[in-house]
Amino acid sequence: MNAQPLPKRLILIVDDDKILTEFLGELLVRAGYDTMLAHSADQALALIAEREPDLALLDIHMPGMSGLELAKQLNRNTSVPFMFLSGRGDADAGKQAAAYGAVGFVVKPVDEQHLMPAFEAGLARADEIRQLRRTEMNLNAALAAGRETSLAVGLLMCKYQTDRNTAFEVLRDHARSSRRKINEVADQLLAAEEMLNSLHAAFNSRLKK
């Protein structure tokens, strides 16, 4: 007997920008995922009530209920993992995403080259969280150590155009060689990126004078 094909992963995209929502949906469908599209938090909650997706992409800034408020509701009332769509790409945005429990974030304007590595890293982290729940590990402790690591892995994937496993292995090997915990190295990497972004802004400001 032929094995039944595995069901496609279902992704919910929530953004009040309908053009961007359709664009992201097309990218993910081409990559082999099923999608649900919502243009408001209320519409997203209605869709989730019918069927919970494997992952949700949430725009932070939306009219009415913001993506941050929607994230709070997902944490409180569902088991749906989520990523944020953000107009900012600095470390502060990454830390804000982690603080709300996001498994990653995608920076606007979005293109396929940067979306898919960040998305795949987020989906992999969402799967890890489900596994932690199934095995009844200490989820809070694991999440605290894992969020910054996941964000740092996504940062390395985008910066060096590599896959998630390679980025994680490089980060892990560096932590081992320096005899430090991987989440400590990840935190240092995010802080360094924040400093570089600040210096970049300072240089731009000076050049405009």
GROMACS .gro file of C-alpha atoms in nm:
model
  209
    1MET     CA    1   0.000   0.000   0.000
    2ASN     CA    2   0.117   0.350  -0.077
    3ALA     CA    3   0.177   0.570   0.227
    4GLN     CA    4  -0.066   0.858   0.265
    5PRO     CA    5   0.102   1.196   0.207
    6LEU     CA    6   0.150   1.403   0.520
    7PRO     CA    7  -0.095   1.694   0.553
    8LYS     CA    8   0.049   2.033   0.467
    9ARG     CA    9   0.138   2.268   0.750
   10LEU     CA   10  -0.121   2.544   0.793
   11ILE     CA   11   0.000   2.902   0.829
   12LEU     CA   12  -0.216   3.199   0.932
   13ILE     CA   13  -0.106   3.539   0.797
   14VAL     CA   14  -0.252   3.845   0.970
   15ASP     CA   15  -0.189   4.192   0.823
   16ASP     CA   16  -0.418   4.483   0.735
   17ASP     CA   17  -0.214   4.536   0.417
   18LYS     CA   18  -0.408   4.313   0.177
   19ILE     CA   19  -0.144   4.327  -0.097
   20LEU     CA   20   0.130   4.215   0.142
   21THR     CA   21  -0.094   3.943   0.286
   22GLU     CA   22  -0.162   3.802  -0.061
   23PHE     CA   23   0.209   3.822  -0.148
   24LEU     CA   24   0.314   3.633   0.165
   25GLY     CA   25   0.041   3.378   0.107
   26GLU     CA   26   0.162   3.312  -0.247
   27LEU     CA   27   0.522   3.267  -0.128
   28LEU     CA   28   0.421   3.014   0.136
   29VAL     CA   29   0.186   2.824  -0.097
   30ARG     CA   30   0.469   2.794  -0.350
   31ALA     CA   31   0.688   2.660  -0.069
   32GLY     CA   32   0.434   2.384   0.000
   33TYR     CA   33   0.225   2.524   0.286
   34ASP     CA   34  -0.148   2.579   0.325
   35THR     CA   35  -0.247   2.930   0.429
   36MET     CA   36  -0.528   3.126   0.592
   37LEU     CA   37  -0.538   3.503   0.540
   38ALA     CA   38  -0.680   3.760   0.781
   39HIS     CA   39  -0.678   4.140   0.761
   40SER     CA   40  -0.760   4.209   1.126
   41ALA     CA   41  -0.709   4.052   1.467
   42ASP     CA   42  -1.083   3.983   1.500
   43GLN     CA   43  -1.088   3.800   1.168
   44ALA     CA   44  -0.781   3.602   1.273
   45LEU     CA   45  -0.946   3.492   1.599
   46ALA     CA   46  -1.255   3.379   1.409
   47LEU     CA   47  -1.040   3.165   1.176
   48ILE     CA   48  -0.845   3.018   1.468
   49ALA     CA   49  -1.170   2.924   1.641
   50GLU     CA   50  -1.252   2.707   1.339
   51ARG     CA   51  -0.905   2.554   1.300
   52GLU     CA   52  -0.580   2.625   1.479
   53PRO     CA   53  -0.286   2.682   1.241
   54ASP     CA   54   0.064   2.541   1.292
   55LEU     CA   55   0.204   2.896   1.299
   56ALA     CA   56   0.072   3.252   1.274
   57LEU     CA   57   0.249   3.553   1.121
   58LEU     CA   58   0.122   3.867   1.297
   59ASP     CA   59   0.169   4.226   1.186
   60ILE     CA   60   0.258   4.428   1.496
   61HIS     CA   61   0.082   4.750   1.392
   62MET     CA   62  -0.280   4.705   1.284
   63PRO     CA   63  -0.593   4.923   1.328
   64GLY     CA   64  -0.807   4.814   1.621
   65MET     CA   65  -0.646   4.526   1.807
   66SER     CA   66  -0.272   4.532   1.744
   67GLY     CA   67  -0.057   4.229   1.671
   68LEU     CA   68   0.085   4.255   2.023
   69GLU     CA   69  -0.261   4.238   2.179
   70LEU     CA   70  -0.351   3.950   1.948
   71ALA     CA   71  -0.034   3.770   2.061
   72LYS     CA   72  -0.146   3.805   2.424
   73GLN     CA   73  -0.479   3.643   2.339
   74LEU     CA   74  -0.308   3.359   2.153
   75ASN     CA   75  -0.083   3.295   2.454
   76ARG     CA   76  -0.376   3.308   2.694
   77ASN     CA   77  -0.642   3.114   2.502
   78THR     CA   78  -0.469   2.894   2.240
   79SER     CA   79  -0.157   2.690   2.174
   80VAL     CA   80  -0.086   2.867   1.842
   81PRO     CA   81   0.280   2.973   1.808
   82PHE     CA   82   0.341   3.302   1.629
   83MET     CA   83   0.597   3.525   1.463
   84PHE     CA   84   0.579   3.901   1.424
   85LEU     CA   85   0.593   4.108   1.106
   86SER     CA   86   0.784   4.423   1.199
   87GLY     CA   87   0.884   4.742   1.025
   88ARG     CA   88   1.198   4.749   1.240
   89GLY     CA   89   1.493   4.517   1.200
   90ASP     CA   90   1.703   4.605   1.503
   91ALA     CA   91   1.774   4.403   1.815
   92ASP     CA   92   1.506   4.594   2.009
   93ALA     CA   93   1.243   4.451   1.775
   94GLY     CA   94   1.387   4.103   1.830
   95LYS     CA   95   1.380   4.145   2.206
   96GLN     CA   96   1.022   4.273   2.193
   97ALA     CA   97   0.923   3.969   1.989
   98ALA     CA   98   1.088   3.738   2.241
   99ALA     CA   99   0.924   3.918   2.533
  100TYR     CA  100   0.579   3.846   2.390
  101GLY     CA  101   0.665   3.480   2.330
  102ALA     CA  102   0.720   3.496   1.953
  103VAL     CA  103   0.926   3.224   1.790
  104GLY     CA  104   1.081   3.480   1.553
  105PHE     CA  105   1.014   3.792   1.350
  106VAL     CA  106   1.020   3.899   0.986
  107VAL     CA  107   1.127   4.248   0.884
  108LYS     CA  108   0.937   4.457   0.629
  109PRO     CA  109   0.973   4.508   0.339
  110VAL     CA  110   0.953   4.132   0.293
  111ASP     CA  111   1.120   3.937   0.015
  112GLU     CA  112   1.139   3.563  -0.041
  113GLN     CA  113   1.517   3.550   0.015
  114HIS     CA  114   1.481   3.672   0.375
  115LEU     CA  115   1.131   3.544   0.453
  116MET     CA  116   1.185   3.172   0.410
  117PRO     CA  117   1.496   3.129   0.632
  118ALA     CA  118   1.334   3.331   0.912
  119PHE     CA  119   1.003   3.150   0.865
  120GLU     CA  120   1.161   2.804   0.864
  121ALA     CA  121   1.358   2.888   1.179
  122GLY     CA  122   1.038   3.007   1.348
  123LEU     CA  123   0.842   2.700   1.244
  124ALA     CA  124   1.120   2.473   1.368
  125ARG     CA  125   1.116   2.656   1.703
  126ALA     CA  126   0.737   2.616   1.717
  127ASP     CA  127   0.783   2.240   1.667
  128GLU     CA  128   1.038   2.234   1.949
  129ILE     CA  129   0.788   2.404   2.181
  130ARG     CA  130   0.524   2.144   2.097
  131GLN     CA  131   0.775   1.870   2.171
  132LEU     CA  132   0.856   2.032   2.505
  133ARG     CA  133   0.487   2.037   2.592
  134ARG     CA  134   0.447   1.673   2.495
  135THR     CA  135   0.741   1.563   2.709
  136GLU     CA  136   0.630   1.784   3.000
  137MET     CA  137   0.966   1.956   3.032
  138ASN     CA  138   0.998   2.283   3.216
  139LEU     CA  139   0.862   2.497   2.934
  140ASN     CA  140   0.919   2.836   3.093
  141ALA     CA  141   1.288   2.770   3.157
  142ALA     CA  142   1.338   2.619   2.813
  143LEU     CA  143   1.167   2.911   2.640
  144ALA     CA  144   1.371   3.169   2.829
  145ALA     CA  145   1.693   3.008   2.708
  146GLY     CA  146   1.565   2.921   2.364
  147ARG     CA  147   1.407   3.242   2.235
  148GLU     CA  148   1.727   3.441   2.210
  149THR     CA  149   1.903   3.140   2.059
  150SER     CA  150   1.628   3.102   1.799
  151LEU     CA  151   1.643   3.473   1.711
  152ALA     CA  152   2.022   3.460   1.688
  153VAL     CA  153   2.002   3.157   1.459
  154GLY     CA  154   1.757   3.344   1.236
  155LEU     CA  155   1.990   3.644   1.231
  156LEU     CA  156   2.284   3.424   1.121
  157MET     CA  157   2.070   3.257   0.854
  158CYS     CA  158   1.978   3.592   0.702
  159LYS     CA  159   2.326   3.743   0.733
  160TYR     CA  160   2.514   3.447   0.586
  161GLN     CA  161   2.239   3.300   0.365
  162THR     CA  162   2.269   2.957   0.521
  163ASP     CA  163   2.030   2.694   0.651
  164ARG     CA  164   1.906   2.665   1.007
  165ASN     CA  165   2.113   2.359   1.103
  166THR     CA  166   2.439   2.516   0.987
  167ALA     CA  167   2.364   2.844   1.166
  168PHE     CA  168   2.279   2.660   1.488
  169GLU     CA  169   2.589   2.438   1.468
  170VAL     CA  170   2.818   2.739   1.417
  171LEU     CA  171   2.659   2.915   1.714
  172ARG     CA  172   2.680   2.601   1.930
  173ASP     CA  173   3.042   2.529   1.834
  174HIS     CA  174   3.142   2.887   1.915
  175ALA     CA  175   2.973   2.858   2.254
  176ARG     CA  176   3.154   2.531   2.325
  177SER     CA  177   3.493   2.667   2.220
  178SER     CA  178   3.449   2.966   2.449
  179ARG     CA  179   3.308   2.744   2.727
  180ARG     CA  180   2.987   2.944   2.753
  181LYS     CA  181   2.617   2.864   2.733
  182ILE     CA  182   2.468   2.898   2.387
  183ASN     CA  183   2.199   3.141   2.504
  184GLU     CA  184   2.472   3.368   2.650
  185VAL     CA  185   2.647   3.376   2.311
  186ALA     CA  186   2.312   3.439   2.139
  187ASP     CA  187   2.242   3.732   2.372
  188GLN     CA  188   2.586   3.878   2.298
  189LEU     CA  189   2.526   3.840   1.924
  190LEU     CA  190   2.191   4.024   1.945
  191ALA     CA  191   2.351   4.299   2.154
  192ALA     CA  192   2.630   4.338   1.898
  193GLU     CA  193   2.376   4.364   1.619
  194GLU     CA  194   2.192   4.630   1.816
  195MET     CA  195   2.516   4.829   1.853
  196LEU     CA  196   2.595   4.797   1.482
  197ASN     CA  197   2.246   4.919   1.393
  198SER     CA  198   2.288   5.216   1.627
  199LEU     CA  199   2.623   5.303   1.470
  200HIS     CA  200   2.471   5.266   1.122
  201ALA     CA  201   2.198   5.513   1.214
  202ALA     CA  202   2.457   5.751   1.360
  203PHE     CA  203   2.666   5.738   1.041
  204ASN     CA  204   2.358   5.802   0.826
  205SER     CA  205   2.263   6.099   1.041
  206ARG     CA  206   2.614   6.244   1.015
  207LEU     CA  207   2.629   6.196   0.638
  208LYS     CA  208   2.300   6.382   0.593
  209LYS     CA  209   2.439   6.695   0.762
   0.00000   0.00000   0.00000
